[in-house]
Amino acid sequence: MTEARGAATFRTAAPEAYDRHVGRYSNLLGAELVRFAGVEGGQRALDVGCGPGALTRALAERLGAAAVAAVDPTAPFVEACRARVAGADVRHGSAEALPFDDGAFDAVVSQLVVNFMTDAPAGVREMRRVARPGGTVAACVWDYADGMTLLRAFWDAAREVDRAGAAARDEGRVMRWCTPAELDELWTGAGLRDVRGGELSVEARYASFGELWEPLEAGVGPAGAFAAALDPERRAALREELHRRLGAPDGPFALDARAWAVAGREP
Ligand SMILES: C[S@@+](CC[C@H](N)C(=O)[O-])C[C@H]1O[C@@H](n2cnc3c(N)ncnc32)[C@H](O)[C@@H]1O
C-alpha cells in the first residue's frame, strides 16, 4: 500500500515549523471540532493523527487529560504532543492500525488527517472499531479547493511559477476525501450511522507576510515541500506572487480558513 500523497511531508517536520504554518489554525479548529462532534464531560476520547497536539489539548480541556488518548505516525509530533498535553496517553501509530482496544472510546476524532491516510476507508473502519456502541466518530478536512485561503492562494500562485509541478501537487485537485460528498461516502461506507456534515470556520492572524512565508521555506506539508524544492529564483517569484494574491499586506493581517466536518455514530 503506498502512502497517501503528501503524508511523507510531515515525517521530518519540526513541530515548531508546523505550529507557524497550518498549526496556526489548529487550536481554534480543534475547539470547533470538539463542539461539532458533541464531546461532553465524562467521556473518553481519542485524537487520530494528533500532530503536535492542538485537538488533543482541546479534548483535554473538555475532558481532563487522563480521559484523552492520541496517536500519530510522526515521531517528533508524538513527542511534542506528549510534552504539551501532560497526562494524555499519546502513542506512536497509524490510523490504519490503531494501537487501542475495541470500543475503548466514547468519541474518536481526527483533524486534518483523513486525506493523508494511506488507506482512508481502513483508517475510518479502525476509528469505528475503537468507538463504543453509540459512540461518535468525527473528522474535519480543509476545503482545499476553495475556502482554505492560505493553501488556495499558495497553489494558485504556484501554478504561475511551475504549472505542471503545481497541478500535480495542488491538494485541492489531487487529494481525495476533501469534499462534503466524499466525507459522507467515507463515513457511510465505513458503516457509521446518522452521518451528518458541517462547516467549521476559523481565522489565523499574522504579524507580517514574512511570518507566513518562513515556515513554507522550511518545507512543512505539501505546500512547504513544493516551495523548498524550487530553485531560488522561482522560489522568490512564488513568494512575490503569493504576497500579491493575498492583497500585498505590509503589516499584520488575518486569513480565513474553512474545513468540512463529518460525524457519525457507531451502531
Ligand atoms: C495536517 S497534520 C494535522 C495534525 C493535527 N491533527 C492538527 O490538527 O494540527 C496531518 C497529520 O496526519 C498525520 N498522519 C499522516 N498519515 C497518517 C496516518 N496514516 N494515520 C494517522 N495519522 C497520519 C501526520 O503525521 C500529521 O501529524
mmCIF file of N, CA, C and O in Angstrom, residues 8 11 33 51 69 85-86 100 156 172 179 205 208 213 236 243 261:
data_model
loop_
_atom_site.group_PDB
_atom_site.id
_atom_site.type_symbol
_atom_site.label_atom_id
_atom_site.label_comp_id
_atom_site.label_asym_id
_atom_site.label_seq_id
_atom_site.Cartn_x
_atom_site.Cartn_y
_atom_site.Cartn_z
ATOM 1 N N ALA A 8 4.112 12.026 3.615
ATOM 2 C CA ALA A 8 5.529 11.972 3.962
ATOM 3 C C ALA A 8 6.095 13.356 4.266
ATOM 4 O O ALA A 8 7.131 13.460 4.925
ATOM 5 N N ARG A 11 6.763 13.791 7.870
ATOM 6 C CA ARG A 11 7.615 12.841 8.591
ATOM 7 C C ARG A 11 8.772 13.500 9.334
ATOM 8 O O ARG A 11 9.130 13.099 10.421
ATOM 9 N N LEU A 33 -14.056 21.560 16.334
ATOM 10 C CA LEU A 33 -14.351 20.146 16.057
ATOM 11 C C LEU A 33 -14.903 19.443 17.303
ATOM 12 O O LEU A 33 -15.834 18.628 17.209
ATOM 13 N N GLY A 51 -0.705 15.086 15.427
ATOM 14 C CA GLY A 51 0.301 16.116 15.185
ATOM 15 C C GLY A 51 0.868 16.581 16.525
ATOM 16 O O GLY A 51 0.939 15.798 17.477
ATOM 17 N N ALA A 69 -6.671 10.123 24.744
ATOM 18 C CA ALA A 69 -5.568 9.414 24.104
ATOM 19 C C ALA A 69 -5.343 10.045 22.730
ATOM 20 O O ALA A 69 -6.222 10.715 22.188
ATOM 21 N N VAL A 85 0.552 18.028 26.237
ATOM 22 C CA VAL A 85 -0.681 17.589 26.918
ATOM 23 C C VAL A 85 -0.294 16.516 27.944
ATOM 24 O O VAL A 85 -0.548 15.325 27.758
ATOM 25 N N ALA A 86 0.340 16.984 29.018
ATOM 26 C CA ALA A 86 0.811 16.060 30.050
ATOM 27 C C ALA A 86 -0.369 15.277 30.614
ATOM 28 O O ALA A 86 -1.424 15.848 30.880
ATOM 29 N N PHE A 100 -5.197 0.491 20.030
ATOM 30 C CA PHE A 100 -6.156 0.618 21.128
ATOM 31 C C PHE A 100 -7.195 -0.505 21.008
ATOM 32 O O PHE A 100 -7.425 -1.035 19.917
ATOM 33 N N ASP A 156 -2.546 28.507 -6.259
ATOM 34 C CA ASP A 156 -2.819 29.358 -7.418
ATOM 35 C C ASP A 156 -1.546 30.126 -7.804
ATOM 36 O O ASP A 156 -1.233 30.273 -8.990
ATOM 37 N N GLY A 172 -6.019 20.674 -3.496
ATOM 38 C CA GLY A 172 -7.419 20.846 -3.894
ATOM 39 C C GLY A 172 -7.784 20.024 -5.115
ATOM 40 O O GLY A 172 -8.958 19.815 -5.404
ATOM 41 N N THR A 179 -14.048 16.745 0.222
ATOM 42 C CA THR A 179 -15.322 17.428 -0.064
ATOM 43 C C THR A 179 -16.398 16.827 0.836
ATOM 44 O O THR A 179 -16.268 15.687 1.302
ATOM 45 N N ARG A 205 -4.101 34.858 12.498
ATOM 46 C CA ARG A 205 -3.511 36.202 12.396
ATOM 47 C C ARG A 205 -2.002 36.089 12.165
ATOM 48 O O ARG A 205 -1.354 35.208 12.730
ATOM 49 N N SER A 208 3.090 39.628 9.930
ATOM 50 C CA SER A 208 3.655 40.119 8.672
ATOM 51 C C SER A 208 3.571 39.001 7.640
ATOM 52 O O SER A 208 3.411 37.827 7.998
ATOM 53 N N TRP A 213 5.410 33.236 5.260
ATOM 54 C CA TRP A 213 6.278 32.616 4.253
ATOM 55 C C TRP A 213 7.342 31.700 4.863
ATOM 56 O O TRP A 213 7.664 30.643 4.334
ATOM 57 N N ALA A 236 11.620 32.810 -5.161
ATOM 58 C CA ALA A 236 11.398 34.248 -4.953
ATOM 59 C C ALA A 236 10.173 34.707 -5.745
ATOM 60 O O ALA A 236 9.370 35.529 -5.261
ATOM 61 N N HIS A 243 2.315 36.784 -2.177
ATOM 62 C CA HIS A 243 2.123 38.064 -1.483
ATOM 63 C C HIS A 243 1.087 38.907 -2.220
ATOM 64 O O HIS A 243 0.147 39.455 -1.625
ATOM 65 N N ALA A 261 -16.555 19.200 7.908
ATOM 66 C CA ALA A 261 -16.586 18.247 9.024
ATOM 67 C C ALA A 261 -17.614 17.157 8.758
ATOM 68 O O ALA A 261 -18.571 17.356 8.000
#
